[in-house]
Coordinates of C-alpha atoms in Angstrom, one line a residue:
X48 CA 0.5 0.2 0.3
X49 CA 1.4 3.9 -1.1
X50 CA 2.2 5.8 1.2
X51 CA -0.5 8.0 -0.4
X52 CA -2.9 6.1 -0.6
X53 CA -2.3 5.5 3.8
X54 CA -2.7 9.3 3.5
X55 CA -6.5 9.4 3.0
X56 CA -7.0 6.9 5.3
X57 CA -5.6 9.4 8.0
X58 CA -7.8 12.1 7.3
X59 CA -11.3 10.1 6.7
X60 CA -10.3 8.9 10.5
X61 CA -9.7 12.4 11.6
X62 CA -12.4 14.1 10.3
X63 CA -15.2 11.4 12.0
X64 CA -13.8 14.3 15.0
X65 CA -12.8 11.1 17.2
X66 CA -12.8 11.7 20.9
X67 CA -11.1 9.3 23.4
X68 CA -12.6 6.7 21.0
X69 CA -16.2 7.4 20.1
X70 CA -17.4 9.5 17.4
X71 CA -18.8 13.3 19.0
X72 CA -22.3 13.8 20.8
X73 CA -23.4 16.5 17.8
X74 CA -22.4 13.7 15.1
X75 CA -24.4 11.2 16.3
X76 CA -27.3 14.0 17.1
X77 CA -27.6 14.7 13.4
X78 CA -27.7 11.0 12.5
X79 CA -30.1 10.4 15.0
X80 CA -32.6 13.3 13.8
X81 CA -32.2 12.6 10.2
X82 CA -32.8 8.8 11.1
X83 CA -35.7 10.0 12.8
X84 CA -36.9 11.9 10.0
X85 CA -37.3 9.5 7.7
X86 CA -39.1 7.5 10.7
X87 CA -42.1 9.4 10.6
X88 CA -42.4 9.7 6.9
X89 CA -42.7 6.5 6.6
X90 CA -45.6 6.2 9.3
X91 CA -47.4 9.6 7.7
X92 CA -47.2 7.3 4.9
X93 CA -48.4 4.3 5.7
X94 CA -51.1 6.4 7.4
X95 CA -52.2 7.9 4.1
X96 CA -52.5 4.9 1.9
X97 CA -54.2 2.8 4.5
X98 CA -57.2 5.6 5.2
X99 CA -58.6 5.0 2.2
X100 CA -59.1 1.8 2.5
X101 CA -61.8 2.9 5.8
X102 CA -64.6 3.7 3.4
X103 CA -62.4 7.0 3.0
X104 CA -63.0 7.7 6.5
X105 CA -66.8 8.3 5.7
X106 CA -68.0 7.4 8.9
X107 CA -68.0 8.1 12.0
X108 CA -66.5 5.3 12.9
X109 CA -63.3 5.5 10.7
X110 CA -63.1 8.8 12.5
X111 CA -62.8 8.1 15.4
X112 CA -59.8 5.3 14.6
X113 CA -57.7 7.7 12.9
X114 CA -58.4 10.3 15.9
X115 CA -56.8 7.5 18.7
X116 CA -54.0 7.2 15.3
X117 CA -52.9 10.5 14.9
X118 CA -53.2 11.3 18.5
X119 CA -50.4 8.4 19.6
X120 CA -48.1 9.4 16.8
X121 CA -48.3 12.9 18.1
X122 CA -47.6 11.4 21.8
X123 CA -44.9 9.8 19.9
X124 CA -43.1 13.1 18.8
X125 CA -43.8 15.0 21.1
X126 CA -42.1 12.2 23.6
X127 CA -39.0 12.2 20.8
X128 CA -38.8 15.8 20.3
X129 CA -40.0 17.5 24.0
X130 CA -42.2 19.7 21.9
X131 CA -44.5 20.1 18.9
X132 CA -44.8 23.5 16.8
X133 CA -47.9 24.9 15.6
X134 CA -48.2 27.5 12.9
X135 CA -50.4 30.5 14.2
X136 CA -52.1 30.8 11.0
X137 CA -56.0 31.4 8.6
X138 CA -55.8 27.8 8.0
X139 CA -54.6 26.5 11.6
X140 CA -57.9 29.3 12.7
X141 CA -60.8 27.9 10.2
X142 CA -59.8 23.9 10.8
X143 CA -59.9 24.6 15.2
X144 CA -62.9 26.8 14.3
X145 CA -64.5 24.5 12.7
X146 CA -64.2 21.3 15.3
X147 CA -64.8 23.6 17.9
X148 CA -68.1 24.6 16.8
X149 CA -69.3 21.0 15.6
X150 CA -68.9 20.4 19.6
X151 CA -69.6 23.3 20.1
X152 CA -73.4 22.9 17.9
X153 CA -74.9 20.2 20.8
X154 CA -76.0 23.4 22.6
X155 CA -78.6 24.5 20.2
X156 CA -78.0 21.9 17.9
X157 CA -81.8 20.2 16.1
X158 CA -80.3 17.0 17.7
X159 CA -78.3 17.3 20.6
X160 CA -77.3 13.5 20.9
X161 CA -75.9 13.4 17.7
X162 CA -74.6 17.0 17.6
X163 CA -70.9 15.7 19.9
X164 CA -70.3 13.0 16.2
X165 CA -69.4 15.9 14.1
X166 CA -67.0 16.9 16.9
X167 CA -65.1 13.4 16.4
X168 CA -66.4 13.5 12.4
X169 CA -63.5 16.1 12.2
X170 CA -60.7 16.6 14.7
X171 CA -58.8 13.9 12.3
X172 CA -58.9 17.0 10.1
X173 CA -57.4 18.8 13.6
X174 CA -55.0 16.8 14.7
X175 CA -53.2 15.4 11.0
X176 CA -53.3 19.4 10.7
X177 CA -51.0 19.3 13.4
X178 CA -49.3 15.9 12.4
X179 CA -48.2 18.2 8.6
X180 CA -46.5 20.7 10.5
X181 CA -43.8 18.8 12.7
X182 CA -43.2 17.7 8.7
X183 CA -43.3 20.4 6.7
X184 CA -40.4 19.6 4.1
X185 CA -41.9 16.0 3.3
X186 CA -45.3 17.7 2.0
X187 CA -44.5 15.6 -1.0
X188 CA -43.5 12.5 -0.1
X189 CA -46.9 12.4 1.8
X190 CA -49.0 14.1 -1.6
X191 CA -47.0 10.6 -3.7
X192 CA -48.8 8.4 -1.7
X193 CA -52.6 9.6 -3.0
X194 CA -51.6 8.7 -6.0
X195 CA -50.3 5.2 -5.4
X196 CA -53.4 4.6 -3.3
X197 CA -55.5 5.8 -5.9
X198 CA -53.6 3.0 -8.7
X199 CA -54.5 0.2 -6.4
X200 CA -57.7 0.7 -5.4
X201 CA -59.4 1.6 -8.6
X202 CA -57.8 -2.3 -9.7
X203 CA -58.0 -3.7 -6.4
X204 CA -62.0 -2.9 -6.4
X205 CA -62.1 -3.4 -10.5
X206 CA -60.9 -7.3 -9.4
X207 CA -62.6 -8.4 -6.1
X208 CA -66.6 -6.7 -7.6
X209 CA -66.4 -8.9 -10.4
X210 CA -66.6 -10.9 -7.4
X211 CA -70.9 -11.8 -6.8
X212 CA -70.5 -11.9 -3.2
X213 CA -69.2 -8.7 -3.1
X214 CA -70.1 -6.6 -6.5
X215 CA -72.6 -4.4 -4.7
X216 CA -69.7 -3.2 -2.1
X217 CA -67.4 -2.0 -5.2
X218 CA -70.1 -1.2 -7.7
X219 CA -73.1 1.7 -7.2
X220 CA -76.2 1.2 -10.3
X221 CA -73.1 0.0 -12.4
X222 CA -70.9 2.3 -11.6
X223 CA -66.9 2.2 -9.8
X224 CA -67.4 3.4 -5.9
X225 CA -64.4 1.4 -4.9
X226 CA -63.6 1.4 -1.2
X227 CA -65.6 4.6 -1.1
X228 CA -69.0 2.7 -1.7
X229 CA -69.6 6.9 -3.4
X230 CA -69.1 7.0 -6.9
X231 CA -68.5 10.5 -7.3
X232 CA -65.9 11.0 -4.0
X233 CA -64.3 8.1 -5.2
X234 CA -63.7 10.9 -8.7
X235 CA -62.5 12.8 -7.0
X236 CA -59.2 10.5 -4.9
X237 CA -58.4 8.9 -7.8
X238 CA -58.2 12.6 -9.7
X239 CA -56.6 14.2 -6.8
X240 CA -53.9 11.6 -8.0
X241 CA -53.2 12.3 -11.2
X242 CA -52.9 15.9 -10.6
X243 CA -49.8 14.9 -7.8
X244 CA -48.3 12.6 -10.9
X245 CA -48.7 15.3 -13.7
X246 CA -47.3 18.3 -11.6
X247 CA -43.7 15.5 -11.6
X248 CA -40.9 17.7 -13.9
X249 CA -39.9 14.1 -14.9
X250 CA -42.0 11.4 -15.6
X251 CA -41.2 7.4 -15.6
X252 CA -42.6 4.5 -17.0
X253 CA -44.4 3.7 -13.8
X254 CA -45.6 7.0 -13.0
X255 CA -47.7 6.5 -17.3
X256 CA -48.9 3.9 -16.3
X257 CA -50.7 4.7 -13.0
X258 CA -52.2 8.0 -14.2
X259 CA -53.6 5.9 -16.9
X260 CA -54.6 3.4 -14.5
X261 CA -55.8 6.8 -12.4
X262 CA -58.2 8.1 -15.1
X263 CA -59.9 4.7 -16.3
X264 CA -60.6 4.6 -12.6
X265 CA -62.7 7.7 -13.4
X266 CA -64.1 7.1 -16.5
X267 CA -65.5 3.9 -14.5
X268 CA -66.9 5.7 -11.9
X269 CA -69.2 7.8 -14.7
X270 CA -69.2 10.9 -12.8
X271 CA -69.9 14.1 -14.7
X272 CA -68.8 16.8 -11.8
X273 CA -65.1 14.2 -12.1
X274 CA -64.9 14.2 -15.3
X275 CA -65.3 17.7 -16.1
X276 CA -62.8 18.9 -13.4
X277 CA -60.5 16.7 -15.4
X278 CA -60.5 18.1 -17.7
X279 CA -60.8 21.5 -16.8
X280 CA -57.0 20.7 -14.2
X281 CA -55.1 19.3 -17.8
X282 CA -56.2 21.8 -19.5
X283 CA -54.9 24.3 -16.8
X284 CA -51.5 21.4 -16.9
X285 CA -51.3 21.8 -20.9
X286 CA -51.2 26.1 -20.7
X287 CA -48.6 26.2 -17.8
X288 CA -46.4 23.7 -16.9
X289 CA -42.4 24.0 -17.7
X290 CA -41.9 20.7 -18.2
X291 CA -40.8 19.9 -21.8
X292 CA -43.8 17.2 -23.6
X293 CA -46.1 17.9 -21.2
X294 CA -48.6 18.0 -23.7
X295 CA -47.5 15.4 -26.2
X296 CA -47.3 12.8 -22.6
X297 CA -50.9 14.4 -21.3
X298 CA -52.7 13.7 -24.9
X299 CA -51.3 10.1 -25.0
X300 CA -52.8 9.5 -21.5
X301 CA -56.1 10.8 -22.7
X302 CA -55.6 8.4 -25.6
X303 CA -54.5 6.3 -23.3
X304 CA -58.1 6.5 -21.5
X305 CA -59.6 6.1 -23.7
X306 CA -58.6 3.2 -25.7
X307 CA -59.0 1.2 -22.2
X308 CA -62.5 2.4 -21.4
X309 CA -63.3 1.0 -25.5
X310 CA -61.5 -1.9 -25.0
X311 CA -63.5 -2.4 -21.2
X312 CA -66.8 -1.4 -22.7
X313 CA -65.6 -3.9 -25.5
X314 CA -64.8 -7.0 -22.9
X315 CA -68.0 -6.2 -20.4
X316 CA -71.0 -4.6 -22.5
X317 CA -70.8 -2.4 -19.3
X318 CA -72.5 0.8 -21.0
X319 CA -73.6 3.0 -18.6
X320 CA -71.3 4.1 -16.9
X321 CA -69.0 5.2 -20.2
X322 CA -72.0 6.7 -21.6
X323 CA -73.0 8.8 -18.2
X324 CA -70.8 11.2 -19.9
X325 CA -72.6 11.7 -23.4
X326 CA -75.6 12.9 -21.5
X327 CA -76.5 16.3 -21.2
X328 CA -75.4 17.6 -16.8
X329 CA -77.6 20.3 -17.1
X330 CA -81.1 18.4 -17.3
X331 CA -80.6 14.9 -15.9
X332 CA -82.9 14.5 -12.2
X333 CA -79.5 14.1 -10.6
X334 CA -78.5 17.8 -11.4
X335 CA -82.0 19.2 -11.0
X336 CA -82.3 18.0 -7.4
X337 CA -79.7 19.8 -6.2
X338 CA -80.5 22.9 -7.6
X339 CA -83.9 22.0 -5.2
X340 CA -81.8 21.4 -2.4
X341 CA -79.9 24.6 -3.1
X342 CA -82.8 26.9 -3.3
X343 CA -84.6 25.0 0.2
X344 CA -81.7 25.3 1.9
X345 CA -81.6 29.1 2.0
X346 CA -83.1 30.8 3.4
X347 CA -82.2 28.3 5.9
X348 CA -78.5 29.1 5.9
X349 CA -80.1 32.4 6.6
X350 CA -82.2 32.0 9.1
X351 CA -79.9 30.1 11.3
X352 CA -76.5 32.1 11.5
X353 CA -74.8 29.0 13.8
X354 CA -76.6 26.6 11.8
X355 CA -77.8 23.3 13.0
X356 CA -75.7 21.1 14.5
X357 CA -74.2 18.1 12.8
X358 CA -77.2 15.3 11.2
X359 CA -79.6 18.7 12.2
X360 CA -80.3 18.9 7.5
X361 CA -81.1 15.5 7.7
X362 CA -83.9 15.7 10.3
X363 CA -85.2 19.5 9.4
X364 CA -85.7 19.1 5.9
X365 CA -88.8 17.5 5.5
X366 CA -90.3 20.9 7.3
X367 CA -88.9 23.4 4.8
X368 CA -88.2 20.8 1.2
X369 CA -90.6 22.1 -1.9
X370 CA -89.8 19.0 -3.6
X371 CA -89.3 15.3 -3.1
X372 CA -86.4 13.7 -1.7
X373 CA -84.0 12.7 1.1
X374 CA -80.7 13.7 1.6
X375 CA -78.2 13.0 4.7
X376 CA -75.9 15.6 3.0
X377 CA -76.8 18.2 1.1
X378 CA -74.5 17.8 -1.9
X379 CA -72.8 20.9 -1.5
X380 CA -69.5 21.4 1.1
X381 CA -69.2 24.9 1.7
X382 CA -73.5 24.6 2.3
X383 CA -73.0 22.1 4.6
X384 CA -70.6 23.7 6.3
X385 CA -73.3 27.0 6.4
X386 CA -75.6 24.5 7.9
X387 CA -73.9 22.5 10.3
X388 CA -72.0 25.3 12.0
X389 CA -72.7 28.9 10.0
X390 CA -71.1 31.6 8.4
X391 CA -68.0 32.5 10.6
X392 CA -67.0 29.2 10.1
X393 CA -67.2 28.7 6.4
X394 CA -66.0 32.3 5.6
X395 CA -62.9 30.9 7.3
X396 CA -62.8 27.9 5.3
X397 CA -63.2 29.3 2.4
X398 CA -60.5 32.5 2.9
X399 CA -57.4 30.0 4.0
X400 CA -58.4 28.0 0.9
X401 CA -58.3 31.4 -1.3
X402 CA -55.0 32.7 1.1
X403 CA -53.7 28.9 0.6
X404 CA -54.0 28.7 -3.7
X405 CA -53.1 32.7 -3.7
X406 CA -49.7 31.8 -1.3
X407 CA -46.4 32.2 -3.0
X408 CA -44.9 29.0 -1.7
X409 CA -47.9 26.5 -3.8
X410 CA -46.6 25.5 -6.9
X411 CA -48.4 24.5 -9.3
X412 CA -49.5 20.7 -8.0
X413 CA -51.0 22.1 -4.7
X414 CA -53.2 24.9 -6.7
X415 CA -54.5 22.8 -9.4
X416 CA -55.4 20.2 -6.3
X417 CA -57.2 23.1 -4.1
X418 CA -58.9 24.2 -7.1
X419 CA -59.7 20.7 -8.0
X420 CA -61.0 19.4 -4.5
X421 CA -62.8 23.4 -4.1
X422 CA -64.7 23.3 -7.4
X423 CA -65.8 20.0 -6.8
X424 CA -67.0 20.2 -3.5
X425 CA -69.5 23.1 -5.1
X426 CA -71.6 19.3 -6.1
X427 CA -71.4 17.1 -3.4
X428 CA -71.1 16.6 -0.3
X429 CA -67.0 15.4 -0.8
X430 CA -65.1 16.4 2.6
X431 CA -67.9 14.4 4.7
X432 CA -64.6 11.5 3.2
X433 CA -62.4 12.7 6.0
X434 CA -59.0 10.6 2.8
X435 CA -60.2 13.5 0.4
X436 CA -60.1 16.3 3.8
X437 CA -56.5 15.4 4.6
X438 CA -54.8 15.4 0.4
X439 CA -56.5 19.0 1.1
X440 CA -54.4 20.1 3.8
X441 CA -51.7 19.1 1.8
X442 CA -52.2 21.6 -0.7
X443 CA -53.1 24.3 1.8
X444 CA -50.9 27.1 3.3
X445 CA -49.5 25.6 6.6
X446 CA -46.3 26.7 6.3
X447 CA -46.6 30.9 7.2
X448 CA -47.6 32.6 10.6
X449 CA -45.8 32.8 14.1
X450 CA -44.9 29.9 16.2
X451 CA -46.7 28.1 19.1
X452 CA -44.8 25.4 21.2
X453 CA -47.2 22.5 23.1
X454 CA -45.6 21.0 25.2
X455 CA -45.5 17.1 27.1
X456 CA -47.7 18.9 30.2
X457 CA -50.4 20.6 27.7
X458 CA -51.4 17.7 25.5
X459 CA -50.7 14.1 27.7
X460 CA -53.8 15.0 29.6
X461 CA -55.9 16.3 26.5
X462 CA -54.5 13.4 24.0
X463 CA -55.8 11.0 27.6
X464 CA -58.9 12.2 26.9
X465 CA -59.4 12.1 23.1
X466 CA -58.8 8.7 23.2
X467 CA -61.0 7.8 26.0
X468 CA -64.2 9.6 23.8
X469 CA -63.6 8.6 20.3
X470 CA -62.4 5.5 21.3
X471 CA -66.3 5.2 23.5
X472 CA -68.0 7.2 20.4
X473 CA -66.1 5.1 18.0
X474 CA -67.2 1.6 19.9
X475 CA -71.0 3.2 19.4
X476 CA -71.0 4.2 16.1
X477 CA -70.0 0.5 15.0
X478 CA -72.2 -1.5 17.6
X479 CA -74.4 1.2 14.7
X480 CA -73.2 0.8 11.9
X481 CA -73.5 -3.2 12.2
X482 CA -76.9 -3.3 13.2
X483 CA -76.7 -3.5 17.1
X484 CA -78.8 -0.4 18.1
X485 CA -80.0 -1.0 21.0
X486 CA -76.3 -1.8 22.2
X487 CA -75.2 1.5 20.7
X488 CA -78.0 3.3 22.7
X489 CA -77.1 1.6 26.4
X490 CA -73.7 2.9 25.1
X491 CA -74.1 6.3 24.4
X492 CA -77.9 7.1 25.6
X493 CA -77.9 10.5 23.5
X494 CA -77.4 8.0 20.1
X495 CA -81.1 9.0 17.7
X496 CA -80.3 7.2 15.5
X497 CA -80.5 3.9 17.1
X498 CA -84.1 4.5 19.0
X499 CA -85.4 6.0 15.7
X500 CA -83.9 2.2 13.9
X501 CA -85.4 0.6 16.8
X502 CA -88.6 2.0 17.4
X503 CA -90.4 0.3 14.4
X504 CA -90.0 -2.7 16.2
X505 CA -90.9 -1.5 20.0
X506 CA -92.7 -5.2 20.7
X507 CA -95.7 -3.1 22.8
X508 CA -97.2 0.3 23.5
X509 CA -95.0 0.9 26.6
X510 CA -91.9 0.2 24.5
X511 CA -92.5 2.3 21.6
X512 CA -93.7 5.4 24.3
X513 CA -90.3 4.4 26.0
X514 CA -88.8 5.1 22.8
X515 CA -90.5 7.8 20.9
X516 CA -89.6 9.7 25.0
X517 CA -86.5 8.9 24.4
X518 CA -86.0 10.3 20.6
X519 CA -87.8 13.4 21.7
X520 CA -86.4 14.9 24.3
X521 CA -83.0 14.5 21.7
X522 CA -84.6 16.1 19.3
X523 CA -87.8 17.7 18.7
X524 CA -87.7 17.2 15.0
X525 CA -87.9 13.9 14.5
X526 CA -91.1 13.0 12.5
X527 CA -91.3 9.5 13.2
X528 CA -91.2 10.0 16.7
X529 CA -94.2 11.9 16.6
X530 CA -96.2 9.7 14.9
X531 CA -95.7 7.4 16.9
X532 CA -96.4 9.9 19.9
X533 CA -100.0 10.4 17.8
X534 CA -100.9 6.2 17.8
X535 CA -100.0 5.8 21.2
X536 CA -102.8 8.6 22.4
X537 CA -105.6 7.5 19.1
X538 CA -105.0 3.9 21.3
X539 CA -105.9 5.9 24.9
X540 CA -108.8 7.6 22.6
X541 CA -107.1 10.5 23.5
X542 CA -108.6 12.0 19.5
X543 CA -106.8 15.7 21.0
X544 CA -103.6 15.2 21.9
X545 CA -103.6 13.0 18.4
X546 CA -104.5 15.1 16.2
X547 CA -101.5 17.9 18.2
X548 CA -98.2 15.4 17.8
X549 CA -99.8 13.2 14.2
X550 CA -100.3 17.4 12.6
X551 CA -96.1 18.1 13.9
X552 CA -95.6 15.0 12.4
X553 CA -97.2 16.2 8.9
X554 CA -95.4 19.2 9.5
X555 CA -92.2 17.2 9.4
X556 CA -92.7 15.0 6.3
X557 CA -94.8 17.0 4.2
X558 CA -94.6 14.9 1.2
X559 CA -95.4 11.3 3.2
X560 CA -99.3 10.6 1.8
X561 CA -98.7 7.8 4.4
X562 CA -98.3 10.4 7.2
X563 CA -102.6 11.7 5.5
X564 CA -103.7 8.8 5.1
X565 CA -103.0 7.9 9.0
X566 CA -104.4 11.0 10.5
X567 CA -107.2 9.9 7.7
X568 CA -108.5 7.0 9.6
X569 CA -107.7 7.9 12.6
X570 CA -110.3 11.2 12.4
X571 CA -112.4 9.1 10.6
X572 CA -112.8 6.6 13.6
X573 CA -112.9 9.3 16.8
X574 CA -115.9 11.3 14.0
X575 CA -117.7 6.7 14.7
X576 CA -117.0 6.7 18.1
X577 CA -118.0 9.8 19.1
X578 CA -121.2 9.3 17.5
X579 CA -121.4 6.2 18.4
X580 CA -121.0 7.3 22.1
X581 CA -123.7 10.5 21.6
X582 CA -120.7 13.4 21.6
X583 CA -122.2 15.1 18.7
X584 CA -119.6 18.3 19.5
X585 CA -116.7 15.8 19.8
X586 CA -117.5 14.4 16.4
X587 CA -118.0 17.9 14.3
X588 CA -114.6 18.3 15.8
X589 CA -112.6 15.4 14.2
X590 CA -114.7 15.8 11.2
X591 CA -113.8 18.8 11.0
X592 CA -110.0 18.0 10.7
X593 CA -110.6 15.5 7.9
X594 CA -112.3 17.8 5.8
X595 CA -109.8 20.1 6.3
X596 CA -106.7 17.3 5.1
X597 CA -106.9 18.0 1.6
X598 CA -106.6 21.7 1.9
X599 CA -103.3 20.4 3.9
X600 CA -102.3 18.6 0.6
X601 CA -103.3 21.6 -1.4
X602 CA -100.9 24.3 0.6
X603 CA -98.3 22.1 0.5
X604 CA -98.6 21.6 -3.3
X605 CA -99.2 25.0 -3.9
X606 CA -94.8 26.0 -1.7
X607 CA -94.4 22.9 -4.5
X608 CA -90.9 24.1 -6.2
X609 CA -91.2 23.9 -10.6
X610 CA -88.5 22.1 -10.1
X611 CA -89.4 19.0 -8.0
X612 CA -91.5 17.6 -11.3
X613 CA -88.3 17.7 -13.3
X614 CA -86.3 15.0 -11.0
X615 CA -87.0 11.5 -11.0
X616 CA -89.1 11.3 -7.4
X617 CA -91.9 13.4 -7.9
X618 CA -95.1 14.6 -5.6
X619 CA -97.9 12.9 -4.6
X620 CA -100.1 14.0 -2.9
X621 CA -103.9 13.1 -3.9
X622 CA -105.7 10.6 -1.7
X623 CA -107.3 7.7 -3.0
X624 CA -110.4 6.4 -4.2
X625 CA -112.0 5.2 -1.2
X626 CA -110.4 7.7 0.5
X627 CA -111.9 10.5 -1.7
X628 CA -115.6 8.6 -1.4
X629 CA -115.2 8.9 2.4
X630 CA -114.4 11.9 2.6
X631 CA -118.1 12.5 0.4
X632 CA -120.3 10.5 2.9
X633 CA -118.6 13.7 5.6
X634 CA -119.3 16.1 3.8
X635 CA -122.9 16.1 2.9

């Protein structure tokens, strides 16, 4: 060995900064921090890869599971670093207020019991935002999990959907729904994956194949809104992307998507999802129905600046709707926030998204993500799928603002409470979704949905009254419970109380013909019983109430919007012939 090479080895040893035969502490700490950062990124990536497969985080039990995992992860980060950093910016303020508002709405919500589920439903957004703030520089690595999960889910869903036992899980009305079980939200998730891959400066074959799979998945969802959003995003990339050859590659991708879709139609004969893009969007029942939802909800939003609380819109819609529909969400995320928690949280959310879009540090890919999610949210309830909320947060401005530090003394007790609450309500939600309604109600007596599911199966009048009273103590706008109370009053011969509850039940379900017919039957019997008893005054009172029923139905039809006759479910408020004959006999 030459002297020169010996000298080089000696210098390498010196560069290790050996002190008393050991590498100095500074060197070890730097390596340790880098390893820990890599480990943190990998854990976050695994979480983001797995989360979409839990129904996209739509159900409350999934959100509770997310919160438990994220809270535990934040405890781990706090233990390793000794402190958590929070950036006080508009994104943080808007998400914090959103979550707090869902919790506070228990005081004024339409349903005081179900309102707390809104808090646990959206809590993962706040916790995930804190996680992002701990690993800001690795945002791109986290975004890269979206197209990977989307592509794998598309292939897996198509494959498993061929099995008859699971077909209805992955396909809805012959449209690919994936693990989200809702085609439109699944389509948006796939689009966000395509946006992330398209924004890369350098493309390879694996990325191109992944994009083709994602775009093919979008086509199979049959989502018109998503298709137009996708076209807008691709057009934006063609105009603004600085990478060389991007236009040619994008055109090739579109051609590949069309060819793959054509091949799929040839092999399966299923043209329903692909054919949806050839129909007029503006004249569809779906689109017109959503316009009707919006028209009905606007006056409610103006009258309730603090919102109706979680699930409040669902329970109250029967009292103000001007057409026949029953929807859990209004298919517009901005209006849903306005309906749930009011004006201020909704305004802050809009401001945070706009500010993030305009921020200097927001690159083209993040802007395209913000655009795609925001536009799609105007036509659907995408953020009810918490995973899409995660993607939105990764695109928003989380870097700006002053720093605040959270120490173990503050976070550990708060984390303990959050874990206990989420485990409790997550188990309640899980039992409810599995059909164990009685167990869910026993674990949390405020679970109105569970009581409502049990009410039709009540074995006797005593149980029916107990269930109805439990429901009305939580929610005065539950039509089914009011109808049950009317039935109980009728059984006791208390027609005055029966009329009171039945009219309230009808007011909360104005387009339910069965409610009017049930009311008619009870009043008709009342007329006969009072006449037999010689109580002509009471018989006349009941007779007048029967004669009012056509007018009640007429008032509802007069207030019905013209759009209600252009959607699939049309108003049918007309008494059957036998009821008309009974009515005619009472008029004579």
